[in-house]
């Protein structure tokens, strides 16, 4: 029997409060009628964990919720997805993370996050889970929790000889000395631009940004470029990956679908290039449906769709 890939996810969860609007966003002081509203489970960490679980992987999840209305719902959702909630920390007196999201008629989104309890996941929580975390082949991290906790997780992964996939979202100034040896660093183009103060994100600037990050001790840098696909840089040079063409209705969480599935495919020991191609397909399929986690395909749905998409692509 095929063994179940295991990923450690130390990161955030949020309740997504999603407004879909027609035509345009209201101006300052203006009220206009929106098109639709949905509440869903989100947060970059939780989304990436759910993508792993939907594909059949095991997740060792470390996250934090508040002792409010949303906390138990978030925990129930993880349990429904088959994710162990043993390390979901409840923070007394704090609210759970929330994310007001605005989706335009082209399916593109703008997001605020209010991390709440997420900022109380501590380095000691990572240390306490060490024995279980050691079962994972990859550590999957983002930046919606305290940076000290992220750095501690990277250090622990190094100590345990596990590979780290770091999604630097939302972008913020990082101490790259503490990130040395990270296996895969995956910003989108806006994050790359903000991280390195790049003037723009044309292909030349993206390559320049990747080179800067490689010099800082990152092993592989993969920049996701939306409709332009993605580009991987490492000591062998650059490789470009075309996107899978779909008509998106909601791109919210597509980056997380990409990251979670990428971690899963790498843990299944696909070569990096093949894992990236599969993750691009998984993310593309997720954009054809509304919502964040609920748009993530199951393993069966994905396998069927990929066969057809690859045939079409020749
Ligand atoms: O990447 C999408 C996610 O970003 C949303 O689910 C939202 O919660 C924010 O964390």
Short mmCIF file of C-alpha atoms and ligand atoms in Angstrom, two decimals:
data_model
loop_
_atom_site.label_atom_id
_atom_site.label_comp_id
_atom_site.label_asym_id
_atom_site.label_seq_id
_atom_site.Cartn_x
_atom_site.Cartn_y
_atom_site.Cartn_z
CA UNK A 1 0.00 0.00 0.00
CA UNK A 2 1.16 3.54 -0.87
CA UNK A 3 2.38 5.36 2.26
CA UNK A 4 0.61 8.60 3.20
CA UNK A 5 2.74 11.73 2.67
CA UNK A 6 3.03 13.73 5.88
CA UNK A 7 3.40 17.52 6.03
CA UNK A 8 3.91 19.76 9.06
CA UNK A 9 1.95 22.99 8.78
CA UNK A 10 2.71 25.66 11.39
CA UNK A 11 0.58 28.67 10.56
CA UNK A 12 -2.63 30.62 10.47
CA UNK A 13 -6.35 30.07 10.13
CA UNK A 14 -8.99 32.74 9.44
CA UNK A 15 -12.70 33.01 8.86
CA UNK A 16 -13.06 34.45 5.36
CA UNK A 17 -15.82 37.06 5.03
CA UNK A 18 -16.10 37.31 1.26
CA UNK A 19 -17.93 40.09 -0.61
CA UNK A 20 -18.40 39.63 -4.37
CA UNK A 21 -19.08 42.88 -6.23
CA UNK A 22 -20.13 43.97 -9.72
CA UNK A 23 -18.39 46.67 -11.72
CA UNK A 24 -16.37 48.53 -9.09
CA UNK A 25 -15.34 48.99 -5.45
CA UNK A 26 -17.12 51.86 -3.60
CA UNK A 27 -15.32 55.20 -3.39
CA UNK A 28 -14.57 56.81 -0.01
CA UNK A 29 -17.85 57.83 1.65
CA UNK A 30 -19.94 55.96 -0.92
CA UNK A 31 -22.33 53.04 -0.39
CA UNK A 32 -23.19 50.71 -3.25
CA UNK A 33 -25.03 47.40 -3.36
CA UNK A 34 -22.71 44.38 -3.57
CA UNK A 35 -23.50 41.21 -5.51
CA UNK A 36 -23.08 38.42 -2.97
CA UNK A 37 -21.56 37.45 0.36
CA UNK A 38 -20.18 34.21 1.77
CA UNK A 39 -18.48 33.12 4.99
CA UNK A 40 -15.92 30.37 4.60
CA UNK A 41 -12.90 28.80 6.24
CA UNK A 42 -9.60 30.35 5.23
CA UNK A 43 -6.20 31.54 6.39
CA UNK A 44 -3.14 30.70 4.34
CA UNK A 45 -1.93 28.03 6.75
CA UNK A 46 -5.29 26.33 7.12
CA UNK A 47 -5.94 26.50 3.37
CA UNK A 48 -2.63 24.88 2.54
CA UNK A 49 -3.23 22.20 5.17
CA UNK A 50 -6.68 21.48 3.72
CA UNK A 51 -5.24 21.16 0.19
CA UNK A 52 -2.83 18.50 1.52
CA UNK A 53 -5.67 16.68 3.25
CA UNK A 54 -8.00 16.85 0.20
CA UNK A 55 -5.29 15.13 -1.81
CA UNK A 56 -4.99 12.37 0.79
CA UNK A 57 -1.98 13.56 2.81
CA UNK A 58 -1.57 13.66 6.57
CA UNK A 59 -1.08 17.07 8.20
CA UNK A 60 0.52 17.81 11.56
CA UNK A 61 -1.18 21.12 12.16
CA UNK A 62 -0.12 23.81 14.62
CA UNK A 63 -2.38 26.84 14.71
CA UNK A 64 -4.32 29.01 17.18
CA UNK A 65 -7.96 30.12 17.50
CA UNK A 66 -9.74 32.50 19.88
CA UNK A 67 -12.30 31.53 22.51
CA UNK A 68 -15.03 33.15 20.41
CA UNK A 69 -17.85 32.00 18.15
CA UNK A 70 -15.49 31.07 15.29
CA UNK A 71 -12.93 28.99 17.25
CA UNK A 72 -15.04 25.80 17.60
CA UNK A 73 -16.24 26.10 13.97
CA UNK A 74 -12.66 26.25 12.74
CA UNK A 75 -11.77 23.18 14.83
CA UNK A 76 -14.81 21.25 13.53
CA UNK A 77 -13.82 22.12 9.98
CA UNK A 78 -10.32 20.71 10.46
CA UNK A 79 -11.77 17.53 11.96
CA UNK A 80 -14.19 17.20 9.00
CA UNK A 81 -11.22 17.44 6.63
CA UNK A 82 -9.53 14.60 8.51
CA UNK A 83 -6.93 16.89 10.13
CA UNK A 84 -5.91 16.15 13.74
CA UNK A 85 -6.79 19.13 16.00
CA UNK A 86 -4.54 18.12 18.90
CA UNK A 87 -2.25 21.11 18.35
CA UNK A 88 -4.95 23.72 17.73
CA UNK A 89 -4.33 26.12 20.60
CA UNK A 90 -7.24 28.08 22.08
CA UNK A 91 -6.24 31.57 23.26
CA UNK A 92 -8.47 32.92 26.06
CA UNK A 93 -9.75 36.44 25.59
CA UNK A 94 -8.66 36.68 21.95
CA UNK A 95 -10.69 36.65 18.76
CA UNK A 96 -10.05 34.11 16.03
CA UNK A 97 -8.40 35.41 12.86
CA UNK A 98 -10.74 36.95 10.28
CA UNK A 99 -10.21 38.01 6.68
CA UNK A 100 -12.55 40.48 4.94
CA UNK A 101 -12.11 39.68 1.23
CA UNK A 102 -13.41 41.55 -1.82
CA UNK A 103 -13.75 39.73 -5.15
CA UNK A 104 -14.20 41.74 -8.36
CA UNK A 105 -16.19 40.62 -11.44
CA UNK A 106 -13.03 39.07 -12.95
CA UNK A 107 -12.64 36.82 -9.91
CA UNK A 108 -9.61 38.76 -8.57
CA UNK A 109 -9.41 39.47 -4.85
CA UNK A 110 -8.19 42.03 -2.31
CA UNK A 111 -7.73 40.80 1.25
CA UNK A 112 -7.37 42.26 4.75
CA UNK A 113 -6.31 39.95 7.55
CA UNK A 114 -6.89 40.54 11.26
CA UNK A 115 -4.79 37.71 12.71
CA UNK A 116 -6.13 37.81 16.32
CA UNK A 117 -5.27 34.52 18.09
CA UNK A 118 -2.87 33.53 15.29
CA UNK A 119 -0.30 35.90 16.75
CA UNK A 120 -0.23 33.82 19.95
CA UNK A 121 1.20 30.66 18.43
CA UNK A 122 4.60 30.63 20.13
CA UNK A 123 8.02 29.07 19.47
CA UNK A 124 7.42 26.92 22.60
CA UNK A 125 4.33 25.43 20.92
CA UNK A 126 6.55 24.28 18.05
CA UNK A 127 9.06 22.82 20.50
CA UNK A 128 6.31 20.97 22.38
CA UNK A 129 5.15 19.25 19.17
CA UNK A 130 8.70 18.26 18.14
CA UNK A 131 8.19 14.51 18.33
CA UNK A 132 5.14 14.59 16.06
CA UNK A 133 6.65 17.17 13.72
CA UNK A 134 9.56 14.81 13.17
CA UNK A 135 7.19 12.45 11.33
CA UNK A 136 6.71 15.01 8.52
CA UNK A 137 8.93 15.08 5.46
CA UNK A 138 8.30 18.80 4.77
CA UNK A 139 7.55 21.84 6.94
CA UNK A 140 5.10 24.22 5.22
CA UNK A 141 5.17 27.80 6.53
CA UNK A 142 3.70 31.24 5.76
CA UNK A 143 3.90 34.65 7.48
CA UNK A 144 0.46 35.15 9.04
CA UNK A 145 1.81 34.19 12.48
CA UNK A 146 4.63 35.67 14.60
CA UNK A 147 7.96 35.76 12.79
CA UNK A 148 9.76 34.34 15.86
CA UNK A 149 7.57 31.22 15.58
CA UNK A 150 8.33 30.90 11.87
CA UNK A 151 12.08 31.21 12.51
CA UNK A 152 11.85 28.64 15.29
CA UNK A 153 10.05 26.22 12.96
CA UNK A 154 12.78 26.70 10.33
CA UNK A 155 15.46 26.01 12.95
CA UNK A 156 13.65 22.89 14.14
CA UNK A 157 13.29 21.62 10.58
CA UNK A 158 17.03 22.12 10.14
CA UNK A 159 17.73 20.22 13.38
CA UNK A 160 15.45 17.37 12.27
CA UNK A 161 16.86 17.43 8.74
CA UNK A 162 13.46 18.18 7.18
CA UNK A 163 12.89 20.39 4.14
CA UNK A 164 11.11 23.74 4.50
CA UNK A 165 8.70 25.29 2.01
CA UNK A 166 8.20 28.95 2.93
CA UNK A 167 5.47 31.08 1.41
CA UNK A 168 6.43 34.66 2.44
CA UNK A 169 2.86 35.93 2.57
CA UNK A 170 1.97 38.57 3.52
CA UNK A 171 5.36 40.00 2.52
CA UNK A 172 7.42 41.58 5.29
CA UNK A 173 11.06 42.24 6.01
CA UNK A 174 12.83 38.98 6.82
CA UNK A 175 16.08 38.05 8.51
CA UNK A 176 17.49 35.77 5.81
CA UNK A 177 20.30 34.59 8.10
CA UNK A 178 17.62 32.69 10.01
CA UNK A 179 16.22 31.23 6.78
CA UNK A 180 19.44 29.77 5.40
CA UNK A 181 18.98 26.39 3.80
CA UNK A 182 15.22 26.82 3.19
CA UNK A 183 14.50 24.29 0.45
CA UNK A 184 11.83 26.21 -1.43
CA UNK A 185 10.79 29.87 -1.12
CA UNK A 186 7.54 30.68 -2.94
CA UNK A 187 6.44 34.33 -3.20
CA UNK A 188 3.97 35.65 -5.75
CA UNK A 189 5.14 38.58 -7.87
CA UNK A 190 3.72 41.24 -5.52
CA UNK A 191 5.36 39.59 -2.52
CA UNK A 192 8.68 39.37 -4.36
CA UNK A 193 8.43 43.05 -5.27
CA UNK A 194 7.60 44.08 -1.68
CA UNK A 195 10.24 41.84 -0.11
CA UNK A 196 13.08 43.17 -2.22
CA UNK A 197 11.76 46.66 -3.12
CA UNK A 198 11.87 45.82 -6.82
CA UNK A 199 10.73 48.62 -9.18
CA UNK A 200 8.45 46.27 -11.17
CA UNK A 201 7.84 42.61 -11.88
CA UNK A 202 8.80 42.18 -15.52
CA UNK A 203 10.59 38.92 -16.30
CA UNK A 204 14.04 40.50 -15.90
CA UNK A 205 13.24 41.96 -12.48
CA UNK A 206 11.79 38.61 -11.36
CA UNK A 207 15.00 36.83 -12.39
CA UNK A 208 17.05 39.47 -10.62
CA UNK A 209 14.93 39.02 -7.47
CA UNK A 210 15.40 35.26 -7.59
CA UNK A 211 19.16 35.67 -7.87
CA UNK A 212 19.22 37.94 -4.81
CA UNK A 213 17.28 35.34 -2.81
CA UNK A 214 19.54 32.49 -3.94
CA UNK A 215 22.54 34.49 -2.78
CA UNK A 216 20.91 34.77 0.64
CA UNK A 217 21.11 30.99 1.05
CA UNK A 218 17.72 29.78 -0.24
CA UNK A 219 18.02 26.56 -2.26
CA UNK A 220 15.14 27.02 -4.73
CA UNK A 221 13.02 30.11 -5.42
CA UNK A 222 9.71 29.72 -7.20
CA UNK A 223 7.81 32.89 -8.13
CA UNK A 224 4.15 32.52 -9.05
CA UNK A 225 3.10 34.99 -11.75
CA UNK A 226 -0.65 34.43 -12.09
CA UNK A 227 -1.63 34.27 -15.76
CA UNK A 228 2.08 34.17 -16.71
CA UNK A 229 2.61 30.84 -14.91
CA UNK A 230 5.62 30.55 -12.62
CA UNK A 231 9.41 30.58 -12.70
CA UNK A 232 11.82 28.45 -10.71
CA UNK A 233 15.39 29.51 -10.04
CA UNK A 234 18.18 27.50 -8.45
CA UNK A 235 21.86 26.68 -9.01
CA UNK A 236 20.95 24.98 -12.31
CA UNK A 237 19.41 28.19 -13.75
CA UNK A 238 15.82 29.17 -14.49
CA UNK A 239 12.81 27.11 -15.63
CA UNK A 240 9.49 28.62 -16.71
CA UNK A 241 6.18 26.84 -16.15
CA UNK A 242 3.18 27.80 -18.28
CA UNK A 243 -0.19 28.17 -16.56
CA UNK A 244 -3.14 25.82 -17.12
CA UNK A 245 -5.77 27.82 -18.98
CA UNK A 246 -9.15 28.09 -17.25
CA UNK A 247 -11.88 30.71 -16.87
CA UNK A 248 -11.58 31.80 -13.24
CA UNK A 249 -14.60 32.75 -11.14
CA UNK A 250 -12.74 33.28 -7.87
CA UNK A 251 -8.96 33.21 -7.43
CA UNK A 252 -9.10 33.48 -3.61
CA UNK A 253 -6.89 30.79 -2.11
CA UNK A 254 -5.43 29.72 -5.47
CA UNK A 255 -1.95 30.43 -4.12
CA UNK A 256 -2.69 28.22 -1.13
CA UNK A 257 -4.08 25.45 -3.34
CA UNK A 258 -0.78 25.70 -5.21
CA UNK A 259 1.41 25.61 -2.07
CA UNK A 260 -0.48 22.84 -0.28
CA UNK A 261 -0.61 20.61 -3.33
CA UNK A 262 3.04 21.34 -4.13
CA UNK A 263 4.04 20.18 -0.63
CA UNK A 264 1.90 17.07 -1.09
CA UNK A 265 3.40 16.18 -4.49
CA UNK A 266 6.93 16.78 -3.22
CA UNK A 267 6.25 14.58 -0.20
CA UNK A 268 5.06 11.94 -2.68
CA UNK A 269 8.53 12.26 -4.15
CA UNK A 270 7.65 13.72 -7.52
CA UNK A 271 10.64 15.59 -8.99
CA UNK A 272 10.41 19.34 -8.32
CA UNK A 273 9.43 20.24 -11.93
CA UNK A 274 6.66 17.65 -12.08
CA UNK A 275 5.39 18.67 -8.63
CA UNK A 276 5.23 22.32 -9.79
CA UNK A 277 3.30 21.39 -12.93
CA UNK A 278 0.79 19.33 -10.94
CA UNK A 279 0.40 22.09 -8.34
CA UNK A 280 -0.28 24.62 -11.15
CA UNK A 281 -3.03 22.35 -12.42
CA UNK A 282 -4.51 21.90 -8.93
CA UNK A 283 -4.54 25.68 -8.35
CA UNK A 284 -6.04 26.38 -11.79
CA UNK A 285 -8.89 23.96 -11.16
CA UNK A 286 -9.58 25.61 -7.78
CA UNK A 287 -10.13 29.00 -9.46
CA UNK A 288 -13.05 27.65 -11.49
CA UNK A 289 -15.10 27.42 -8.29
CA UNK A 290 -16.15 29.95 -5.69
CA UNK A 291 -14.71 30.21 -2.20
CA UNK A 292 -11.38 29.37 -0.65
CA UNK A 293 -11.08 25.88 0.89
CA UNK A 294 -14.36 24.73 -0.56
CA UNK A 295 -12.98 25.29 -4.05
CA UNK A 296 -10.12 22.81 -3.49
CA UNK A 297 -10.60 19.60 -5.51
CA UNK A 298 -10.42 16.14 -4.01
CA UNK A 299 -7.74 13.77 -5.22
CA UNK A 300 -10.24 11.95 -7.49
CA UNK A 301 -11.60 15.17 -9.05
CA UNK A 302 -8.09 16.43 -9.62
CA UNK A 303 -6.81 13.21 -11.20
CA UNK A 304 -9.72 13.12 -13.68
CA UNK A 305 -9.37 16.80 -14.57
CA UNK A 306 -5.59 16.60 -15.02
CA UNK A 307 -5.93 13.76 -17.54
CA UNK A 308 -8.27 15.86 -19.68
CA UNK A 309 -6.28 19.09 -19.25
CA UNK A 310 -3.02 17.40 -20.26
CA UNK A 311 -4.67 15.82 -23.31
CA UNK A 312 -6.00 19.24 -24.39
CA UNK A 313 -2.60 20.82 -23.84
CA UNK A 314 -1.10 18.17 -26.12
O1 LIG B 1 -4.55 33.20 0.53
C1 LIG B 1 -5.91 33.41 0.77
C2 LIG B 1 -6.13 33.57 2.24
O2 LIG B 1 -5.46 34.73 2.66
C3 LIG B 1 -7.56 33.75 2.64
O3 LIG B 1 -8.19 32.54 2.94
C4 LIG B 1 -7.46 34.70 3.82
O4 LIG B 1 -7.93 34.15 4.99
C5 LIG B 1 -6.00 35.13 3.90
O5 LIG B 1 -5.31 34.43 4.87
#
